[in-house]
PDB file of C-alpha atoms and ligand atoms in Angstrom:
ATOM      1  CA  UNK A   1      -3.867   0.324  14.561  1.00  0.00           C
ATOM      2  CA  UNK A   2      -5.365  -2.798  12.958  1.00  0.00           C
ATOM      3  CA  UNK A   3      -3.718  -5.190  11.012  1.00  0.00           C
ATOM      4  CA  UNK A   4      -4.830  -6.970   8.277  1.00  0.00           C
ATOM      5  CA  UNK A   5      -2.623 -10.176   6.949  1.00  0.00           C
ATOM      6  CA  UNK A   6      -4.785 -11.239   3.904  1.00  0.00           C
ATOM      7  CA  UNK A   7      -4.494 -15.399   3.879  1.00  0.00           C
ATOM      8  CA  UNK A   8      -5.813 -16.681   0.425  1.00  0.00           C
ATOM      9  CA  UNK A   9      -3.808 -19.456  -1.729  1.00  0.00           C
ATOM     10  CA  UNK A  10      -3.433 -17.049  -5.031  1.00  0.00           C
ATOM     11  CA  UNK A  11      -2.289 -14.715  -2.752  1.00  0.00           C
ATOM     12  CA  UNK A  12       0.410 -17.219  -0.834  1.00  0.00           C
ATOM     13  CA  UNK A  13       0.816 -18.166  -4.467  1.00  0.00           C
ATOM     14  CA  UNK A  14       1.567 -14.799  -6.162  1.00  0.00           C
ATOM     15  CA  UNK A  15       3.713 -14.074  -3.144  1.00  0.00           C
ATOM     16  CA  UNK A  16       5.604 -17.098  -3.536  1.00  0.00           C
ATOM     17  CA  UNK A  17       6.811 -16.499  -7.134  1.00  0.00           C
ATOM     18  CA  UNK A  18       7.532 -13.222  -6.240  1.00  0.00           C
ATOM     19  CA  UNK A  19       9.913 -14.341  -3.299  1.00  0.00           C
ATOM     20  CA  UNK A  20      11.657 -16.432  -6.154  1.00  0.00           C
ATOM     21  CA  UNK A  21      15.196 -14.400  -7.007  1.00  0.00           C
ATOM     22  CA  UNK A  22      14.732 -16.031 -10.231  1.00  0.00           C
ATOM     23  CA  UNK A  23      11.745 -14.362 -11.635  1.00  0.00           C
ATOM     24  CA  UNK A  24      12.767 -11.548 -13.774  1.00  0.00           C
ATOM     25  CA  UNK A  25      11.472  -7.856 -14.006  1.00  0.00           C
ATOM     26  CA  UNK A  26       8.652  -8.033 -16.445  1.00  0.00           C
ATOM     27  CA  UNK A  27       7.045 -11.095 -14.274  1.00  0.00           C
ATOM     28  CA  UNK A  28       8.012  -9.363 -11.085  1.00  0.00           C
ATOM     29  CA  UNK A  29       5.802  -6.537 -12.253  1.00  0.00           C
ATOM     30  CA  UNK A  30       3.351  -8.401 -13.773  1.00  0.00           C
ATOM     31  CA  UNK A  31       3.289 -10.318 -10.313  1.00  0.00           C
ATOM     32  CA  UNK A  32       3.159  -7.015  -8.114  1.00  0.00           C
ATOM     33  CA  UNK A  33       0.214  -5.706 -10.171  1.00  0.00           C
ATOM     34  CA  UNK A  34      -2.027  -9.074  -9.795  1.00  0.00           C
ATOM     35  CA  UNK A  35      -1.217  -9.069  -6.095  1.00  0.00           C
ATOM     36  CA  UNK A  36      -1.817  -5.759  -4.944  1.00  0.00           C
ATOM     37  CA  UNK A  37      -5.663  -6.228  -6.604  1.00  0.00           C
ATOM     38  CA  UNK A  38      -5.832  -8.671  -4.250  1.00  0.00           C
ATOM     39  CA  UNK A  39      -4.835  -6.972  -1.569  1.00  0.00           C
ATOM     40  CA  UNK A  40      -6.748  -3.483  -2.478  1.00  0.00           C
ATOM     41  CA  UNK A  41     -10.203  -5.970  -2.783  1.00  0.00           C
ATOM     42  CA  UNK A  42      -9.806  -6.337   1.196  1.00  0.00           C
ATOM     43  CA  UNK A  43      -8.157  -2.923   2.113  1.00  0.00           C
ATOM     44  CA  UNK A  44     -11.345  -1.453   0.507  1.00  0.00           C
ATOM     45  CA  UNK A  45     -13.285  -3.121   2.413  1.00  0.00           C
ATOM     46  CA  UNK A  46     -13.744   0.169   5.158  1.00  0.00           C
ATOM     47  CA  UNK A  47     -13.922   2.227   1.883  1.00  0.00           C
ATOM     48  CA  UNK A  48     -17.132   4.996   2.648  1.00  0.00           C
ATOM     49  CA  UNK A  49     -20.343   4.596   0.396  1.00  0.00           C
ATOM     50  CA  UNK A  50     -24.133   5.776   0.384  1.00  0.00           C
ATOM     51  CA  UNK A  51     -27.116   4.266  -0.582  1.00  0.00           C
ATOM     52  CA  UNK A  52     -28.432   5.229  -3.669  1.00  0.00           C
ATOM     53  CA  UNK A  53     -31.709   4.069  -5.915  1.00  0.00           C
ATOM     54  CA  UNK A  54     -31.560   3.416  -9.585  1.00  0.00           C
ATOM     55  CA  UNK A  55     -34.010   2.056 -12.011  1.00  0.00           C
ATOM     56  CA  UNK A  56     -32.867  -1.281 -13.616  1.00  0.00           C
ATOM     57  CA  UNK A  57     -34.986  -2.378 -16.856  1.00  0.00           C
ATOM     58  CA  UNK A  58     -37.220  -4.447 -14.298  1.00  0.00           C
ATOM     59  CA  UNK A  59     -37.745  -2.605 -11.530  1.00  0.00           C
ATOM     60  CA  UNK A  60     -36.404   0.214  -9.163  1.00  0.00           C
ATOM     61  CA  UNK A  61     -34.051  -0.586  -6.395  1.00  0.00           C
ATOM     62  CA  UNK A  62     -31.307   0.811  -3.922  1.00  0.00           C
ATOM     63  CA  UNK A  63     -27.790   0.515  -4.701  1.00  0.00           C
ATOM     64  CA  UNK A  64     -24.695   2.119  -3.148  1.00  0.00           C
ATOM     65  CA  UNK A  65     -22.044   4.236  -4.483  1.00  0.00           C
ATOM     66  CA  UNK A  66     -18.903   5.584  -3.383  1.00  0.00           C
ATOM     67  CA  UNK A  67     -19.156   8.414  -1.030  1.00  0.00           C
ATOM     68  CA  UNK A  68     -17.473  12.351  -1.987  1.00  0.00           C
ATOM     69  CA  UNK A  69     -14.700  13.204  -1.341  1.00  0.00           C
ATOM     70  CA  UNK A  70     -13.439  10.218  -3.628  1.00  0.00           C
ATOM     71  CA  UNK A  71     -10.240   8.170  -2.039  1.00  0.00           C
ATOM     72  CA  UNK A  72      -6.926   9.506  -2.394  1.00  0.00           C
ATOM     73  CA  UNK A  73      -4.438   6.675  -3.612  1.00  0.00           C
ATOM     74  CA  UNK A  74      -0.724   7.848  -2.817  1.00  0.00           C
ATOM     75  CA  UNK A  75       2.195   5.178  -3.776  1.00  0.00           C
ATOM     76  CA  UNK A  76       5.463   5.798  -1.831  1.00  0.00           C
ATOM     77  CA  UNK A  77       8.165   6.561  -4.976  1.00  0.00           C
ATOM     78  CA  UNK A  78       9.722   5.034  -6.406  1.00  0.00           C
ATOM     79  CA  UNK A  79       8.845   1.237  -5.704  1.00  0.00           C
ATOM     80  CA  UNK A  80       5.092   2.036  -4.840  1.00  0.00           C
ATOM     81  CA  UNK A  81       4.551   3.026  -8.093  1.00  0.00           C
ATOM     82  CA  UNK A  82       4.647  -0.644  -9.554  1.00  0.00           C
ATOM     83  CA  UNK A  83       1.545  -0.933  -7.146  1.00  0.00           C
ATOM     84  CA  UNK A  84      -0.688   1.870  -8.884  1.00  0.00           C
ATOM     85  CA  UNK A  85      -1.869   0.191 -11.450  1.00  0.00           C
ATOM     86  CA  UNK A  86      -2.969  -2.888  -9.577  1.00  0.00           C
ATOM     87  CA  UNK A  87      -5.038  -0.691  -7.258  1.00  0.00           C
ATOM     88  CA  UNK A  88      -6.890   1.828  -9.709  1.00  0.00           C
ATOM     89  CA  UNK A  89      -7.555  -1.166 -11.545  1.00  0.00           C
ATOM     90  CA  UNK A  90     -10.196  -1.586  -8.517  1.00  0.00           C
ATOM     91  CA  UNK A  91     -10.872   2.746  -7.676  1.00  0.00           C
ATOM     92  CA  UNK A  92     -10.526   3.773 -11.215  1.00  0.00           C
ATOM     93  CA  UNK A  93     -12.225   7.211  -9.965  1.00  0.00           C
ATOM     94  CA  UNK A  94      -9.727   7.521  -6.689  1.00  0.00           C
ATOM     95  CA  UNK A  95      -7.122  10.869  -6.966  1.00  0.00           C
ATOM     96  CA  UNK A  96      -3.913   9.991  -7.170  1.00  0.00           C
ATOM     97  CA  UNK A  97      -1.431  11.729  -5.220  1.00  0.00           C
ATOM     98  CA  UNK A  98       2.526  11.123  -4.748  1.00  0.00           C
ATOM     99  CA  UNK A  99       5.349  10.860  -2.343  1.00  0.00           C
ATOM    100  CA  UNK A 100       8.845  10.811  -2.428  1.00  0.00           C
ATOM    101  CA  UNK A 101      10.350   8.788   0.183  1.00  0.00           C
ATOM    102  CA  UNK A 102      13.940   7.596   0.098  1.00  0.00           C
ATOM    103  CA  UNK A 103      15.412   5.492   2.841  1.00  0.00           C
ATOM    104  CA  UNK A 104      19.034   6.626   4.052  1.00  0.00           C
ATOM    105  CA  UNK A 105      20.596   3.867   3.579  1.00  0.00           C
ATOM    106  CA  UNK A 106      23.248   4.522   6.805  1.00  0.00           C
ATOM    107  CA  UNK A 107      20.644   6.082   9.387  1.00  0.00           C
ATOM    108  CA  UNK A 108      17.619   4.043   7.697  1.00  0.00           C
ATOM    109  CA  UNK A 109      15.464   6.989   8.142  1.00  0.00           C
ATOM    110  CA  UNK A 110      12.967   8.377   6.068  1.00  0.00           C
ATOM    111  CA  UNK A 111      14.071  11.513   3.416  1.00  0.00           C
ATOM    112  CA  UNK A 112      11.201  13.180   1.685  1.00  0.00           C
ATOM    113  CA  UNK A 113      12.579  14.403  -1.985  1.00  0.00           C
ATOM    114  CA  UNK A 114       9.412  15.096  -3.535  1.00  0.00           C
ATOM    115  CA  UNK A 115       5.595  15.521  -2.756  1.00  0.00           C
ATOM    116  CA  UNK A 116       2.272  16.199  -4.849  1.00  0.00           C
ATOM    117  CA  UNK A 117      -0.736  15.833  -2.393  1.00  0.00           C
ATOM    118  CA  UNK A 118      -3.177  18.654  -1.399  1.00  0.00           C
ATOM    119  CA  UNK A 119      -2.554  20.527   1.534  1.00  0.00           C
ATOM    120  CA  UNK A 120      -6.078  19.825   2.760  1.00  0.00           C
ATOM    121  CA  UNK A 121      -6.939  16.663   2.845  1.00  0.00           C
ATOM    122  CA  UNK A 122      -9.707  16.705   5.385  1.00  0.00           C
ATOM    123  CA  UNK A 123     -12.520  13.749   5.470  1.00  0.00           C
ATOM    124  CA  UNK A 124     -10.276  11.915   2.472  1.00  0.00           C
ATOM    125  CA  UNK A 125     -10.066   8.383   2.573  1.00  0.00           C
ATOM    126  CA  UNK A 126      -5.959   7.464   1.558  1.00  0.00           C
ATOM    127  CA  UNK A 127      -4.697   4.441   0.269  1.00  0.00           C
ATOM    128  CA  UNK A 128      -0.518   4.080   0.439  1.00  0.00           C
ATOM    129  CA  UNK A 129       1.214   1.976  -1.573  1.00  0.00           C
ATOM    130  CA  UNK A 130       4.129   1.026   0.270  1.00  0.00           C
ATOM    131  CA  UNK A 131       5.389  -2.154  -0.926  1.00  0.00           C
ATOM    132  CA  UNK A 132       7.975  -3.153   1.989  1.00  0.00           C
ATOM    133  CA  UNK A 133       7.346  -2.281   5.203  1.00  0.00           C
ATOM    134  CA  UNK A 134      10.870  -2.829   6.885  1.00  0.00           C
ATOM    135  CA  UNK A 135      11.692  -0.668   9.547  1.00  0.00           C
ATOM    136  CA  UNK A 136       8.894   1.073   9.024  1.00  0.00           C
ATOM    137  CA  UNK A 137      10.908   4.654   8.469  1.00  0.00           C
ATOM    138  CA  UNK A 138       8.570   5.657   5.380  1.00  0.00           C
ATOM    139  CA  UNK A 139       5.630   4.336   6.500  1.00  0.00           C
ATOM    140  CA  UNK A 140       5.541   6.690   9.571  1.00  0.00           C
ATOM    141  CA  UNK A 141       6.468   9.640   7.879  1.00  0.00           C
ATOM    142  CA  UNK A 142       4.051   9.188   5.065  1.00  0.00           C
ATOM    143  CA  UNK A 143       0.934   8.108   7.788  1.00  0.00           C
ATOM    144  CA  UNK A 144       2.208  11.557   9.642  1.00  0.00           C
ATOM    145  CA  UNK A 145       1.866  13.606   6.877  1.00  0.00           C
ATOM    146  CA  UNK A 146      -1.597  12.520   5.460  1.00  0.00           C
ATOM    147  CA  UNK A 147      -3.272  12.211   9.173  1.00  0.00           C
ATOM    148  CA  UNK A 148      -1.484  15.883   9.732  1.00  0.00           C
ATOM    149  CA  UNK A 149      -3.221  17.410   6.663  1.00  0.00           C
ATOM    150  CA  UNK A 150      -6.833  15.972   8.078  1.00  0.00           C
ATOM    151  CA  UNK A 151      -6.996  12.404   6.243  1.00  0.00           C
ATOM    152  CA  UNK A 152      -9.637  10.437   7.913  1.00  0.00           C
ATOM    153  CA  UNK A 153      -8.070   7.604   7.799  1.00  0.00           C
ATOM    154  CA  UNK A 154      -4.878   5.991   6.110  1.00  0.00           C
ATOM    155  CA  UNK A 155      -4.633   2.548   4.983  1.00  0.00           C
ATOM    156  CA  UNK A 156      -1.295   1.067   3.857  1.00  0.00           C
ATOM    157  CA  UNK A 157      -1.069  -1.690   1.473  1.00  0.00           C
ATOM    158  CA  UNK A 158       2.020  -3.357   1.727  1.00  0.00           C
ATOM    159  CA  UNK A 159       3.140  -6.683  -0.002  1.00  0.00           C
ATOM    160  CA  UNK A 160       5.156  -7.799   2.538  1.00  0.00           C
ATOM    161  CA  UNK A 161       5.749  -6.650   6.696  1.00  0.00           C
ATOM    162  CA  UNK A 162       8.364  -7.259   9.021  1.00  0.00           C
ATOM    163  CA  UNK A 163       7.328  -7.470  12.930  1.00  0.00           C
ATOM    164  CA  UNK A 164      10.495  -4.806  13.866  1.00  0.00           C
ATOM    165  CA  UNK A 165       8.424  -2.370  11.129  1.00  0.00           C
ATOM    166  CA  UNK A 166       5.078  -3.322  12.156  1.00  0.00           C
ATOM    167  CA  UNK A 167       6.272  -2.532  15.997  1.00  0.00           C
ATOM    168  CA  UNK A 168       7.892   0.982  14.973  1.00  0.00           C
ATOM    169  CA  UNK A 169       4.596   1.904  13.203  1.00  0.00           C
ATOM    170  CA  UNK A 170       2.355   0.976  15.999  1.00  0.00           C
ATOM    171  CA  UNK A 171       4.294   2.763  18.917  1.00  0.00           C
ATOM    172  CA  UNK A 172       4.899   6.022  16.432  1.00  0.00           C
ATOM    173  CA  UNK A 173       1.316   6.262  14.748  1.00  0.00           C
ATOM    174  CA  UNK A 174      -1.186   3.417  16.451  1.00  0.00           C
ATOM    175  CA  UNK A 175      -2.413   6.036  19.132  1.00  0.00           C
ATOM    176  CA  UNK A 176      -3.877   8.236  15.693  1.00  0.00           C
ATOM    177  CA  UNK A 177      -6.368   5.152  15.810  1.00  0.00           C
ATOM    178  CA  UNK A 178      -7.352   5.379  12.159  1.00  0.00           C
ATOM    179  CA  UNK A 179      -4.964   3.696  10.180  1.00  0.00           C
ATOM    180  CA  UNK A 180      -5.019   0.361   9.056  1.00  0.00           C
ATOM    181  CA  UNK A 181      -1.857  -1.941   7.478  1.00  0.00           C
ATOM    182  CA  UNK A 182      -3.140  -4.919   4.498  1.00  0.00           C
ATOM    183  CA  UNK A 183      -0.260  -7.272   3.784  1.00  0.00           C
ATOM    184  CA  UNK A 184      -0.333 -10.885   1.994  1.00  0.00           C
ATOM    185  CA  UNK A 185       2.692 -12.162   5.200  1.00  0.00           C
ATOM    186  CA  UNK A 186       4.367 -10.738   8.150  1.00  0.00           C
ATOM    187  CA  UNK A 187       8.135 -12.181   7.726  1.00  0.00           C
ATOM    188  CA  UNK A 188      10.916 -13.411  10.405  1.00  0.00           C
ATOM    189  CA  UNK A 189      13.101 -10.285  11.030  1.00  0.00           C
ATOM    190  CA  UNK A 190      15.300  -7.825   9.512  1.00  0.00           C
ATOM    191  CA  UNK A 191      18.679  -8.390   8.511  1.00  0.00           C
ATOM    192  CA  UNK A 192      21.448  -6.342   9.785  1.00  0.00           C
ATOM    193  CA  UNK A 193      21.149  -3.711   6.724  1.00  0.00           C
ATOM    194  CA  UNK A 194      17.028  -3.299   6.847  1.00  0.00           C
ATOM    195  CA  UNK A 195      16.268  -5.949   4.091  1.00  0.00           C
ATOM    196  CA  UNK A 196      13.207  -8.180   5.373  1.00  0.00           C
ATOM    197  CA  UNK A 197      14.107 -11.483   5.474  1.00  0.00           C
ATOM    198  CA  UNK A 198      13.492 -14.107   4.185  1.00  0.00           C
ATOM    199  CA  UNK A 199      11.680 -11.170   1.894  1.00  0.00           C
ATOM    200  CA  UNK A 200      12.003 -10.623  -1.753  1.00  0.00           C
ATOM    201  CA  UNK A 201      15.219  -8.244  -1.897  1.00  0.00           C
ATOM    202  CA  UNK A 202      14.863  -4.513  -2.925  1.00  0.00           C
ATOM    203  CA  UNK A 203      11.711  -4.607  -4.180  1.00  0.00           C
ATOM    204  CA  UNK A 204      12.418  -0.876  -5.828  1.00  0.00           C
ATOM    205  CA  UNK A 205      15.337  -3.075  -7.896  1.00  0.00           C
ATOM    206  CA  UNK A 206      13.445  -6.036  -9.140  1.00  0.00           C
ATOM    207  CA  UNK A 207      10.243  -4.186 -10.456  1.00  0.00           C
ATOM    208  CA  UNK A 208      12.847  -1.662 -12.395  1.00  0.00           C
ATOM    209  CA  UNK A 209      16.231  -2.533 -12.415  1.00  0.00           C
ATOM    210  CA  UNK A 210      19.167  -0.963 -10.164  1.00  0.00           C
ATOM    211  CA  UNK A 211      18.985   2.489 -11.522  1.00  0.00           C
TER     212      UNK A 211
HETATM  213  N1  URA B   1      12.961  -2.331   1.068  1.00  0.00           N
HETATM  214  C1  URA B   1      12.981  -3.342   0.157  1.00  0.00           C
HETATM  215  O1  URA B   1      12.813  -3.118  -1.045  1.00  0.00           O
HETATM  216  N2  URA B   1      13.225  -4.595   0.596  1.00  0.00           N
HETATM  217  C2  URA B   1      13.426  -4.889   1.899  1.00  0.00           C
HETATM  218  O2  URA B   1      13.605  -6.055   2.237  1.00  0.00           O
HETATM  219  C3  URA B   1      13.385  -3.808   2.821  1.00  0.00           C
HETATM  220  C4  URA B   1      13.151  -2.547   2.379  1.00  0.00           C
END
């Protein structure tokens, strides 16, 4: 498993204001959106391409594009969908595919309540938008399921880690080899009730409300 902590001042920056309890909902997602280009710029960085020549109005030359099958981008409902936006902005041809992960909030383990992904998903590139990576619960599960249906490789963009998460996802999914975890700051700990701390809160609340 490799891990990517992505150490840039807009990023410390962004991250910062969205730490900030007071920053309301509109900014929070505003905030979220901004970031998570920034992030997606460096987890694409692995992303598969080919060569390719064009013809520009001087001269011919070689270019690349982005190789088939397209990347799959999958954000983790319901708090990795504030993400989506902020990464199609850079894929705006990537599939988009869904899962429905809820953390128990007594066991902390990962409950899936609703999925819309292919069942093959052989030689696909996937993206998950996974905004906190806590214990690490959802993460696994979602990794599992994508590298069980023949992904290639998974790459999970996360705004913010915790070592106790990044730990749990390394001993349950590191041997797969291919997967790959972006985040703008690994944080102290946990608390006693799975919040990251110090964190930003429930990230799932602040982008839209306690619903
Ligand atoms: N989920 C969140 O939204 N925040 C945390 O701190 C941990 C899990």
């Amino acid at each position: 498993m490799h891990v990517l902590i992505v150490e840039h001042p807009l990023v410390a920056h962004k991250l910062t204001l969205l730490r900030d309890e007071r920053t309301d909902s509109p900014t929070f997602r505003n905030l979220v959106d901004e970031l998570v280009t920034l992030l997606a710029y460096e987890a694409t960085r692995g992303i598969a391409f080919e060569q390719r020549s064009i013809q520009t109005p001087v001269a011919p030359t070689c270019g690349v594009h982005l190789s088939l099958p397209l990347p799959i981008v999958v954000p983790i409902l319901r708090a990795g969908l504030g993400m989506l936006s902020g990464m199609t902005r850079l894929l705006p041809t990537a599939e988009v595919g869904f899962l429905g992960l809820q953390r128990d909030e007594e066991t902390l383990q990962a409950i899936t309540y609703a999925n819309r992904l292919p069942d093959d998903l052989s030689g696909r590139q996937c993206f998950v938008l996974d905004p906190m990576l806590a214990t690490g619960g959802t993460l696994i599960a979602s990794i599992d399921y994508l590298l069980d249906r023949g992904a290639r490789d998974v790459t999970a963009i996360c705004l913010l880690a915790a070592p106790e998460g990044l730990a749990a996802v390394e001993a349950a999914v590191g041997h797969r080899g291919n997967v790959t975890i972006v985040t703008s700051a690994v944080d102290e700990r946990l608390n006693d009730r799975g919040y990251i701390v110090p964190g930003l809160g429930d990230a799932g609340d602040r982008l839209y409300g306690v619903v």
